[in-house]
Each structure stands twice: as C-alpha cells, then as structure tokens.
CSV table of C-alpha atoms and ligand atoms in Angstrom, one decimal:
chain,number,residue,atom,x,y,z
A,235,MET,CA,4.5,6.0,4.9
A,236,THR,CA,0.9,5.6,5.8
A,237,TYR,CA,-1.7,8.2,5.0
A,238,VAL,CA,-5.0,8.3,6.9
A,239,PHE,CA,-8.0,10.2,5.6
A,240,ALA,CA,-9.9,10.4,8.8
A,241,GLN,CA,-10.0,13.7,10.6
A,242,SER,CA,-8.8,12.0,13.7
A,243,PRO,CA,-6.1,9.6,12.7
A,244,ASP,CA,-5.3,8.5,16.3
A,245,LEU,CA,-6.7,5.1,15.6
A,246,LEU,CA,-3.9,4.3,13.1
A,247,ARG,CA,-1.2,6.6,14.4
A,248,ARG,CA,1.2,3.8,15.3
A,249,PHE,CA,0.6,1.9,12.2
A,250,LEU,CA,3.9,2.0,10.4
A,251,LYS,CA,3.8,0.6,7.0
A,252,ASP,CA,7.4,-0.5,6.7
A,253,LYS,CA,6.9,-3.0,9.5
A,254,ILE,CA,4.2,-4.8,7.7
A,255,ASP,CA,6.0,-4.4,4.5
A,256,ASP,CA,9.1,-6.2,5.8
A,257,LYS,CA,6.9,-9.1,6.7
A,258,ILE,CA,5.1,-9.2,3.5
A,259,LYS,CA,8.3,-9.3,1.5
A,260,THR,CA,9.5,-12.1,3.6
A,261,ARG,CA,6.4,-14.1,3.4
A,262,ARG,CA,5.7,-13.4,-0.2
A,263,ASP,CA,9.1,-14.7,-1.2
A,264,ARG,CA,8.7,-17.8,0.9
A,265,PHE,CA,5.1,-18.7,0.1
A,266,ASN,CA,4.2,-16.9,-2.9
A,267,GLN,CA,4.8,-18.8,-6.2
A,268,LYS,CA,8.2,-17.2,-6.8
A,269,MET,CA,11.4,-18.5,-5.7
A,270,LYS,CA,14.4,-17.2,-7.5
A,271,GLY,CA,18.0,-18.2,-6.7
A,272,ASP,CA,19.1,-18.5,-3.1
A,273,THR,CA,17.1,-17.4,-0.1
A,274,LYS,CA,18.2,-14.1,1.2
A,275,ARG,CA,20.2,-14.3,4.4
A,276,SER,CA,17.8,-12.0,6.3
A,277,TYR,CA,14.9,-14.4,5.3
A,278,LEU,CA,16.9,-17.4,6.3
A,279,LYS,CA,17.4,-15.8,9.7
A,280,LEU,CA,13.7,-15.2,9.9
A,281,ILE,CA,12.9,-18.7,8.9
A,282,GLU,CA,15.5,-20.3,11.3
A,283,ARG,CA,14.8,-18.1,14.3
A,284,GLU,CA,11.2,-16.9,14.0
A,285,TYR,CA,9.0,-19.0,11.8
A,286,GLU,CA,10.5,-22.5,11.9
A,287,GLY,CA,7.8,-25.2,11.6
A,288,ILE,CA,6.2,-25.6,8.2
A,289,ILE,CA,8.1,-22.7,6.6
A,290,LYS,CA,11.4,-24.2,7.6
A,291,LYS,CA,10.3,-27.5,6.2
A,292,ILE,CA,9.2,-26.3,2.8
A,293,VAL,CA,12.3,-24.2,2.4
A,294,ALA,CA,14.4,-27.3,3.2
A,295,GLU,CA,12.5,-29.2,0.7
A,296,LYS,CA,13.0,-26.4,-1.9
A,297,ARG,CA,9.4,-26.3,-2.9
A,298,ARG,CA,6.4,-24.1,-2.9
A,299,LEU,CA,4.0,-24.1,0.0
A,300,ASN,CA,0.6,-25.6,-1.0
A,301,PRO,CA,-2.8,-25.1,0.7
A,302,SER,CA,-2.7,-28.7,1.8
A,303,ASP,CA,0.5,-28.0,3.8
A,304,LEU,CA,-1.8,-26.0,6.1
A,305,ALA,CA,-4.6,-28.5,6.3
A,306,ASP,CA,-3.4,-29.7,9.7
A,307,ALA,CA,-4.7,-27.5,12.6
A,308,ALA,CA,-1.5,-28.0,14.6
A,309,VAL,CA,0.6,-26.8,11.7
A,310,SER,CA,-1.6,-23.7,11.2
A,311,ASN,CA,-1.7,-22.9,14.9
A,312,ASP,CA,2.0,-23.1,15.0
A,313,LEU,CA,2.4,-20.7,12.1
A,314,VAL,CA,-0.1,-18.2,13.5
A,315,LYS,CA,1.7,-18.3,16.9
A,316,LYS,CA,5.1,-17.6,15.3
A,317,VAL,CA,3.9,-14.9,13.0
A,318,VAL,CA,2.0,-13.1,15.8
A,319,SER,CA,5.0,-13.4,18.2
A,320,PHE,CA,7.3,-12.0,15.5
A,321,GLN,CA,5.0,-8.9,15.1
A,322,ARG,CA,4.8,-8.4,18.9
A,323,ASN,CA,8.4,-8.8,19.7
A,324,ARG,CA,10.6,-8.1,16.8
A,325,LEU,CA,9.1,-5.2,15.0
A,326,SER,CA,9.0,-2.8,17.9
A,327,ALA,CA,11.7,-0.2,16.9
A,328,ILE,CA,11.6,2.4,14.2
A,329,PRO,CA,14.0,1.6,11.4
A,330,GLU,CA,17.1,3.9,11.4
A,331,LYS,CA,16.6,4.9,7.7
A,332,TYR,CA,13.2,6.5,8.5
A,333,LYS,CA,14.2,8.5,11.5
A,334,LYS,CA,15.0,11.5,9.3
A,335,TYR,CA,11.3,11.8,8.4
A,336,SER,CA,10.3,12.0,12.0
A,337,LYS,CA,9.7,15.8,11.7
A,338,TYR,CA,6.5,14.9,9.8
A,339,ALA,CA,5.2,12.6,12.6
A,340,ILE,CA,1.9,13.3,14.1
A,341,GLN,CA,3.2,12.3,17.5
A,342,LYS,CA,6.3,14.1,18.7
A,343,PRO,CA,8.8,13.1,19.9
A,344,LEU,CA,8.7,9.9,18.0
A,345,ARG,CA,9.0,7.1,20.5
A,346,THR,CA,11.9,4.7,20.1
A,347,GLU,CA,9.7,1.8,21.3
A,348,ASN,CA,6.8,1.3,18.9
A,349,PRO,CA,4.8,-1.8,19.7
A,350,PRO,CA,2.5,-2.9,16.9
A,351,MET,CA,-0.8,-1.1,16.8
A,352,LEU,CA,-2.3,-4.1,15.1
A,353,ILE,CA,-1.6,-7.7,14.3
A,354,VAL,CA,-1.8,-9.1,10.8
A,355,PRO,CA,-2.6,-12.8,10.4
A,356,PRO,CA,-0.3,-14.8,8.2
A,357,TYR,CA,-1.7,-14.6,4.7
A,358,PHE,CA,-1.1,-15.7,1.1
A,359,TYR,CA,-1.9,-14.4,-2.3
A,360,ASN,CA,-5.5,-15.4,-2.8
A,361,ALA,CA,-5.0,-17.0,-6.2
A,362,ASN,CA,-7.9,-19.4,-5.9
A,363,ALA,CA,-10.6,-20.7,-3.5
A,364,ASP,CA,-8.2,-23.0,-1.7
A,365,TRP,CA,-5.9,-20.2,-0.7
A,366,HIS,CA,-8.9,-18.1,0.2
A,367,ARG,CA,-10.0,-20.8,2.7
A,368,VAL,CA,-6.5,-20.9,4.1
A,369,ASN,CA,-6.4,-17.1,4.6
A,370,ILE,CA,-9.8,-17.2,6.3
A,371,ASP,CA,-8.7,-20.0,8.5
A,372,LEU,CA,-5.5,-18.3,9.5
A,373,ALA,CA,-7.3,-15.1,10.2
A,374,ALA,CA,-9.8,-16.9,12.4
A,375,ARG,CA,-7.0,-18.6,14.4
A,376,THR,CA,-5.2,-15.3,14.8
A,377,ARG,CA,-8.4,-13.6,16.1
A,378,SER,CA,-8.8,-16.4,18.6
A,379,ILE,CA,-5.4,-16.0,20.2
A,380,VAL,CA,-5.0,-12.2,20.0
A,381,THR,CA,-7.3,-10.5,22.5
A,382,ASP,CA,-5.3,-7.4,23.5
A,383,LEU,CA,-4.5,-5.9,20.1
A,384,PRO,CA,-6.6,-5.2,17.0
A,385,VAL,CA,-6.4,-7.8,14.3
A,386,PHE,CA,-6.6,-6.6,10.7
A,387,GLY,CA,-7.3,-9.2,8.0
A,388,MET,CA,-5.4,-9.0,4.8
A,389,VAL,CA,-7.4,-9.1,1.6
A,390,PHE,CA,-4.8,-9.9,-1.1
A,391,CYS,CA,-6.2,-10.7,-4.6
A,392,SER,CA,-6.4,-9.6,-8.2
A,393,THR,CA,-9.1,-7.4,-9.7
A,394,GLU,CA,-10.3,-10.5,-11.6
A,395,MET,CA,-10.8,-12.3,-8.2
A,396,ILE,CA,-12.6,-9.3,-6.8
A,397,GLU,CA,-14.9,-9.4,-9.8
A,398,THR,CA,-15.8,-13.0,-9.5
A,399,SER,CA,-15.6,-13.6,-5.8
A,400,GLY,CA,-15.6,-10.2,-4.1
A,401,ASP,CA,-18.9,-10.7,-2.3
A,402,ARG,CA,-17.9,-14.1,-1.0
A,403,ILE,CA,-14.5,-12.7,0.3
A,404,ILE,CA,-16.2,-9.9,2.2
A,405,GLU,CA,-18.9,-12.3,3.6
A,406,ASP,CA,-16.2,-14.7,4.8
A,407,PHE,CA,-14.0,-12.0,6.4
A,408,GLY,CA,-17.1,-10.3,7.8
A,409,ARG,CA,-17.9,-13.4,9.9
A,410,LEU,CA,-14.5,-13.3,11.7
A,411,LYS,CA,-15.1,-10.2,13.8
A,412,LEU,CA,-11.9,-8.6,12.9
A,413,ASP,CA,-11.0,-5.0,13.8
A,414,GLY,CA,-10.2,-3.8,10.3
A,415,PHE,CA,-8.8,-4.8,6.9
A,416,LEU,CA,-5.7,-4.3,4.8
A,417,LEU,CA,-6.3,-4.4,1.1
A,418,TRP,CA,-3.7,-5.4,-1.5
A,419,VAL,CA,-5.0,-5.5,-5.0
A,420,ASN,CA,-2.4,-7.3,-7.0
A,421,ASP,CA,-0.4,-5.0,-9.3
A,422,PHE,CA,-3.2,-2.4,-9.3
A,423,ASP,CA,-2.8,1.3,-9.8
A,424,GLY,CA,-5.0,4.2,-10.7
A,425,ARG,CA,-4.0,4.4,-14.3
A,426,GLN,CA,-5.6,1.1,-15.2
A,427,GLY,CA,-8.8,0.9,-17.3
A,428,PHE,CA,-12.1,2.3,-16.1
A,429,ARG,CA,-13.5,-1.1,-15.6
A,430,GLN,CA,-10.7,-2.1,-13.2
A,431,LEU,CA,-11.0,1.2,-11.3
A,432,ARG,CA,-14.7,0.7,-10.9
A,433,VAL,CA,-14.3,-2.9,-9.7
A,434,VAL,CA,-11.8,-1.8,-7.0
A,435,ARG,CA,-13.9,1.2,-6.1
A,436,GLY,CA,-17.0,-1.1,-5.7
A,437,PHE,CA,-15.0,-3.5,-3.6
A,438,VAL,CA,-13.7,-0.9,-1.2
A,439,LYS,CA,-17.2,0.4,-0.8
A,440,ALA,CA,-18.5,-3.0,0.0
A,441,LEU,CA,-15.7,-3.8,2.4
A,442,ALA,CA,-16.1,-0.5,4.1
A,443,GLY,CA,-19.7,-1.5,4.6
A,444,LEU,CA,-18.5,-3.8,7.4
A,445,LYS,CA,-17.9,-0.6,9.3
A,446,LYS,CA,-14.2,-1.3,10.1
A,447,PRO,CA,-11.1,0.6,8.9
A,448,VAL,CA,-9.9,-0.3,5.4
A,449,VAL,CA,-6.3,0.5,4.6
A,450,SER,CA,-4.8,-0.1,1.2
A,451,MET,CA,-1.2,-1.5,1.4
A,452,TYR,CA,-0.2,0.2,-1.8
A,453,GLY,CA,-1.7,3.3,-3.4
A,454,ASP,CA,-1.2,6.2,-5.7
A,455,ALA,CA,-3.3,9.3,-6.0
A,456,PHE,CA,-6.3,7.1,-6.9
A,457,SER,CA,-6.5,6.4,-3.2
A,458,LEU,CA,-7.7,10.0,-2.7
A,459,VAL,CA,-10.7,9.0,-4.9
A,460,LEU,CA,-11.2,5.8,-3.0
A,461,ALA,CA,-11.4,7.8,0.2
A,462,TYR,CA,-14.9,8.9,-0.9
A,463,SER,CA,-15.9,5.2,-1.1
A,464,GLY,CA,-14.8,4.5,2.4
A,465,LEU,CA,-11.0,3.8,2.2
A,466,THR,CA,-9.7,4.8,5.6
A,467,GLY,CA,-6.0,5.2,4.5
A,468,TYR,CA,-3.3,3.9,2.4
A,469,CYS,CA,0.4,3.2,2.3
A,470,CYS,CA,3.2,3.9,-0.1
A,471,GLY,CA,6.8,4.6,-0.2
A,472,ILE,CA,7.8,8.2,-0.6
A,473,CYS,CA,7.5,8.4,-4.3
A,474,TYR,CA,7.7,4.7,-4.9
A,475,ALA,CA,5.9,1.4,-4.1
A,476,GLU,CA,2.5,2.8,-5.2
A,477,ARG,CA,1.7,-0.6,-6.6
A,478,LYS,CA,3.0,-4.1,-6.1
A,479,ALA,CA,2.5,-7.5,-7.7
A,480,ALA,CA,2.5,-10.7,-5.8
A,481,ASP,CA,5.4,-12.1,-7.7
A,482,GLN,CA,7.4,-8.9,-7.9
A,483,ASP,CA,11.1,-9.1,-7.1
A,484,VAL,CA,11.8,-7.4,-3.8
A,485,ASP,CA,14.9,-5.5,-4.7
A,486,VAL,CA,13.8,-3.7,-7.8
A,487,GLU,CA,13.0,-0.5,-6.2
A,488,GLY,CA,16.6,0.8,-5.8
A,489,GLY,CA,18.1,3.3,-8.2
A,490,MET,CA,14.9,4.9,-9.5
A,491,PRO,CA,15.2,8.1,-11.5
A,492,VAL,CA,14.2,11.3,-9.7
A,493,ARG,CA,10.5,11.9,-10.3
A,494,TYR,CA,8.4,15.0,-9.7
A,495,TYR,CA,4.8,14.9,-8.7
A,496,ILE,CA,2.5,17.3,-10.5
A,497,GLU,CA,-0.4,17.9,-8.1
A,498,ARG,CA,-3.0,19.1,-10.6
A,499,LEU,CA,-2.3,16.2,-13.0
A,500,LYS,CA,-2.0,13.6,-10.3
A,501,LYS,CA,1.0,12.1,-12.1
A,502,LYS,CA,4.8,12.1,-11.9
A,503,VAL,CA,7.4,13.0,-14.5
A,504,GLN,CA,11.0,12.1,-14.6
A,505,VAL,CA,13.0,15.2,-13.8
A,506,LYS,CA,16.1,14.6,-15.9
A,507,LEU,CA,14.1,13.5,-18.9
A,508,GLU,CA,11.2,16.0,-18.8
A,509,ALA,CA,12.3,19.1,-17.0
A,510,PRO,CA,14.2,20.6,-20.0
A,511,ARG,CA,11.2,19.8,-22.2
A,512,ILE,CA,8.2,20.6,-20.0
A,513,PRO,CA,8.4,24.0,-18.3
A,514,LEU,CA,5.6,23.5,-15.8
A,515,THR,CA,5.3,27.2,-15.1
A,516,LYS,CA,4.4,27.8,-18.7
A,517,TYR,CA,1.5,25.4,-18.2
A,518,GLN,CA,0.6,27.1,-14.9
A,519,LEU,CA,1.4,23.9,-13.1
A,520,GLY,CA,4.0,25.4,-10.8
A,521,CYS,CA,4.1,24.4,-7.1
A,522,ASN,CA,4.1,26.7,-4.1
A,523,CYS,CA,5.4,24.3,-1.5
A,524,GLU,CA,8.4,25.2,0.7
A,525,ILE,CA,10.8,23.1,-1.4
A,526,CYS,CA,9.7,24.4,-4.8
A,527,ASN,CA,9.7,28.0,-3.5
A,528,GLN,CA,13.3,27.5,-2.4
A,529,HIS,CA,14.5,26.0,-5.6
A,530,GLY,CA,12.5,27.6,-8.4
A,531,ASN,CA,12.4,25.3,-11.4
A,532,TYR,CA,11.8,21.6,-10.6
A,533,SER,CA,14.8,20.7,-12.7
A,534,GLU,CA,16.9,21.8,-9.7
A,535,LEU,CA,15.4,19.2,-7.4
A,536,ASP,CA,17.4,16.2,-6.3
A,537,ASP,CA,15.9,13.0,-5.1
A,538,ALA,CA,15.5,14.1,-1.5
A,539,ASN,CA,13.9,17.5,-2.6
A,540,SER,CA,11.5,15.9,-4.9
A,541,ARG,CA,10.4,13.4,-2.3
A,542,GLU,CA,9.9,16.2,0.2
A,543,HIS,CA,7.9,18.2,-2.3
A,544,PHE,CA,5.8,15.0,-2.8
A,545,MET,CA,5.2,14.6,0.9
A,546,LEU,CA,4.1,18.3,1.3
A,547,VAL,CA,1.8,18.2,-1.7
A,548,ARG,CA,0.3,14.9,-0.7
A,549,GLN,CA,-0.3,16.2,2.8
A,550,ALA,CA,-2.1,19.2,1.4
A,551,GLU,CA,-4.3,16.8,-0.8
A,552,ILE,CA,-5.1,14.7,2.3
A,553,ASP,CA,-5.8,17.8,4.3
A,554,SER,CA,-8.4,18.9,1.8
A,555,ILE,CA,-10.2,15.6,2.1
A,556,ARG,CA,-10.1,15.8,5.9
A,557,ALA,CA,-11.4,19.3,5.8
A,558,GLY,CA,-14.5,18.1,4.0
A,559,GLN,CA,-13.8,18.7,0.3
A,560,SER,CA,-16.9,17.3,-1.4
A,561,ALA,CA,-16.8,14.5,-4.0
A,562,GLU,CA,-18.3,16.9,-6.5
A,563,ASP,CA,-15.6,19.5,-5.9
A,564,PHE,CA,-12.9,17.0,-6.2
A,565,SER,CA,-14.5,15.5,-9.4
A,566,ASN,CA,-14.8,19.0,-10.9
A,567,SER,CA,-11.1,19.8,-10.3
A,568,LEU,CA,-10.0,16.5,-11.9
A,569,LYS,CA,-12.3,17.2,-14.8
A,570,SER,CA,-11.1,20.7,-15.4
A,571,ALA,CA,-7.5,19.6,-15.3
A,572,TYR,CA,-8.3,16.9,-17.8
A,573,ASP,CA,-10.2,19.3,-20.1
A,574,ARG,CA,-7.5,21.9,-20.0
A,575,TYR,CA,-4.4,19.7,-20.5
A,576,LYS,CA,-5.6,16.6,-22.3
A,577,ASP,CA,-4.5,17.8,-25.7
A,578,GLU,CA,-1.0,18.8,-24.6
A,579,PRO,CA,1.2,16.1,-26.0
A,580,ASP,CA,3.9,16.8,-23.4
A,581,LEU,CA,1.6,16.1,-20.6
A,582,SER,CA,-0.5,13.2,-21.8
A,583,PRO,CA,-1.8,10.6,-21.2
A,584,LEU,CA,-4.3,12.1,-18.7
A,585,THR,CA,-7.2,9.7,-19.1
A,586,HIS,CA,-6.9,8.7,-15.4
A,587,LEU,CA,-8.2,12.2,-14.5
A,588,SER,CA,-11.3,11.7,-16.6
A,589,HIS,CA,-11.9,8.2,-15.2
A,590,TRP,CA,-11.4,9.4,-11.6
A,591,SER,CA,-13.7,12.3,-12.1
A,592,LYS,CA,-16.5,10.0,-13.4
A,593,LEU,CA,-16.1,7.7,-10.5
A,594,LEU,CA,-16.7,10.6,-8.1
A,595,THR,CA,-20.0,11.6,-9.6
O,888,ZN,ZN1,6.5,21.7,-4.5
C-alpha cells in the first residue's frame, strides 16, 4: 500500500509498493549481511534466471558480497542491466493476493498489466562510506541506461548515518539527476526518541530540497508529520510493515495478532488483549467509519475488519492533509490528545504525540 500526500497523486499512481518490496527482500537477503540457512527457492530462481553474474557467484561461494566485488565496471554494469530488466519485465502484473483491495484503487478498473512507473537502481544497506560509493555508482549507471522511465534513488541507512553523513548523501545523490528518492531509514519508527525523530525530519526536509518526490519505504503515522517537511508519500502493509531493519528476517510478519488503530492516539492496540480492558467509547475514542458502525465495539472486529477500518481511517487522515490542514492545526490536535489521555494508564505511552506535536511547530 502506498499513500501519497499530494493533492494530485497521478505521478505515483502506478507505484505499487509490493513490487519493490519483493525485490528488496530478495536483495537484502542476498547482499545484506544476513544469510541464515538455505537460500529460499524463490530467491534461487531469481538468482539463476534473473540476476546471474556476481550474485550467482557469491551465492555459490556462500559468502557475503563486499563493496570490492563491485569495483569492476563490467560487473556493476551487468548487475544494473539485470536488475533493471527484472523490474521492466517480471514485475508487471498485480499480485493475486492484493486484487481484493482493488476497490480502493484510484484508477478503476485496475489494469492487469502494470508496467513499472519507476525504476530503482540496485542498492545495498549504506553501512559505511564504501557501500555509499557503491550505491551512488550503481544509481549513476542505472540513470545512464534508463531514459524512458523515472529512476528513483534508494537512500537506505541508519539514523546515525544520517546524523553524521546526511549532507554528503544528499549532495552525492543530488548530482545524479534522478527523478525522485525512496527513503528507508533502518528500523525507524515514529515512537523513537525525540532526537531520532528530529534527525529524520531534518533529513526528509533536506532531501525534499532537491525538488523531487521523496517516498518513504516504510512508515507509520509519523509519516503524516513528515508530510509537512516535504515527504511525498510512504508505503506500509495494511497494519504491518511500518518499519523494517536491514537484517530483519523476511518471514516474521505472518500470524500477527489482530490490532486496532486508534486514530486520535495514532497508535494500535491488540484487540484480544485490550478490547475487554479498554472500552474506547468510554474514553470517547470511538470510530465512525463504515466498519466500526457496522460492528459496534472493536472487540468484534476480525483481522480483515480491523485492516479495513485502518485503511478507511488512514485515508481520512491523508485526505485532511491533502485538503490543506495546517501544521499548526495538526500539531494542536496531537497536543490536545496527548494532554487529555497522557495520564490514562490503559492508553499510555503517548509520548509520541507530544514529540510529533513539537516537531510541527
Ligand atoms: Zn473504524
């Protein structure tokens, strides 16, 4: 699911997050410091049939890829060619499991053929200056061979890296004449400390200064705050994958408990655990969406219902931003929710509301 803050989201309408996500998972496991057990069959197929080259070589050698493996221009060009071709040719149909959500699509009917709206250069977790140089080099090579589609550079690093080298990262990417940026801040979410939130907010603002779209690969409700610093849009699963670490196992998302998003508090609670204990109506935190109106108490909601509730509520939040809600109004509403509920033990912690409110003023 990709959310776009702009009034006119045409620019990004065909940008389907799951496509890119598939690729990231694949590459992250292959390149990215973590290799547990056997390589998944789907990845092996990808390596055998699509990537070949250096990727096939390091997998056969059962080792990690190093920046020096990509020092040779021929090797890098080959990787870029393969990754670009994979995106052009293999990711052009909408996955079956997302077809049920097509009723929320901006464009109807949803086309069955869905060529990429943009191309993402091959990239790696920017763990140090060497990997940063590799990423810049691969992005430059991608830019030089892709002339018919937008190329979005991937900025993938930690908050610490942003703090020490954020200006340099933006300067180097800025020289490449890319069409936009994808941002993946390692394992970041909006409940982290004020300092981290401020670092990310500052980085988004500076990156947006390049006057190109900036889309965050993972995001929770803090992305709504970042919209005011120039974030163009963000992606997340429907109720999951709001943050992701470079070394996160790919299959941990299955079997999550049903969670319910409380719009005013910008947080989720586990339905089974909390619903008997926290009567949201008592706190005047009830929801008026179609789903909640049908079911009454949120304890009645199953996984599909709570996800649908989330989508409807998030849509309304995005619509407020698109309609021109001022930073001051948004800040005030976060602050008033914080003041009102901060001392309710059932609802805490709510410090994120206070942090977010401050960042908007
Ligand atoms: Zn609802």
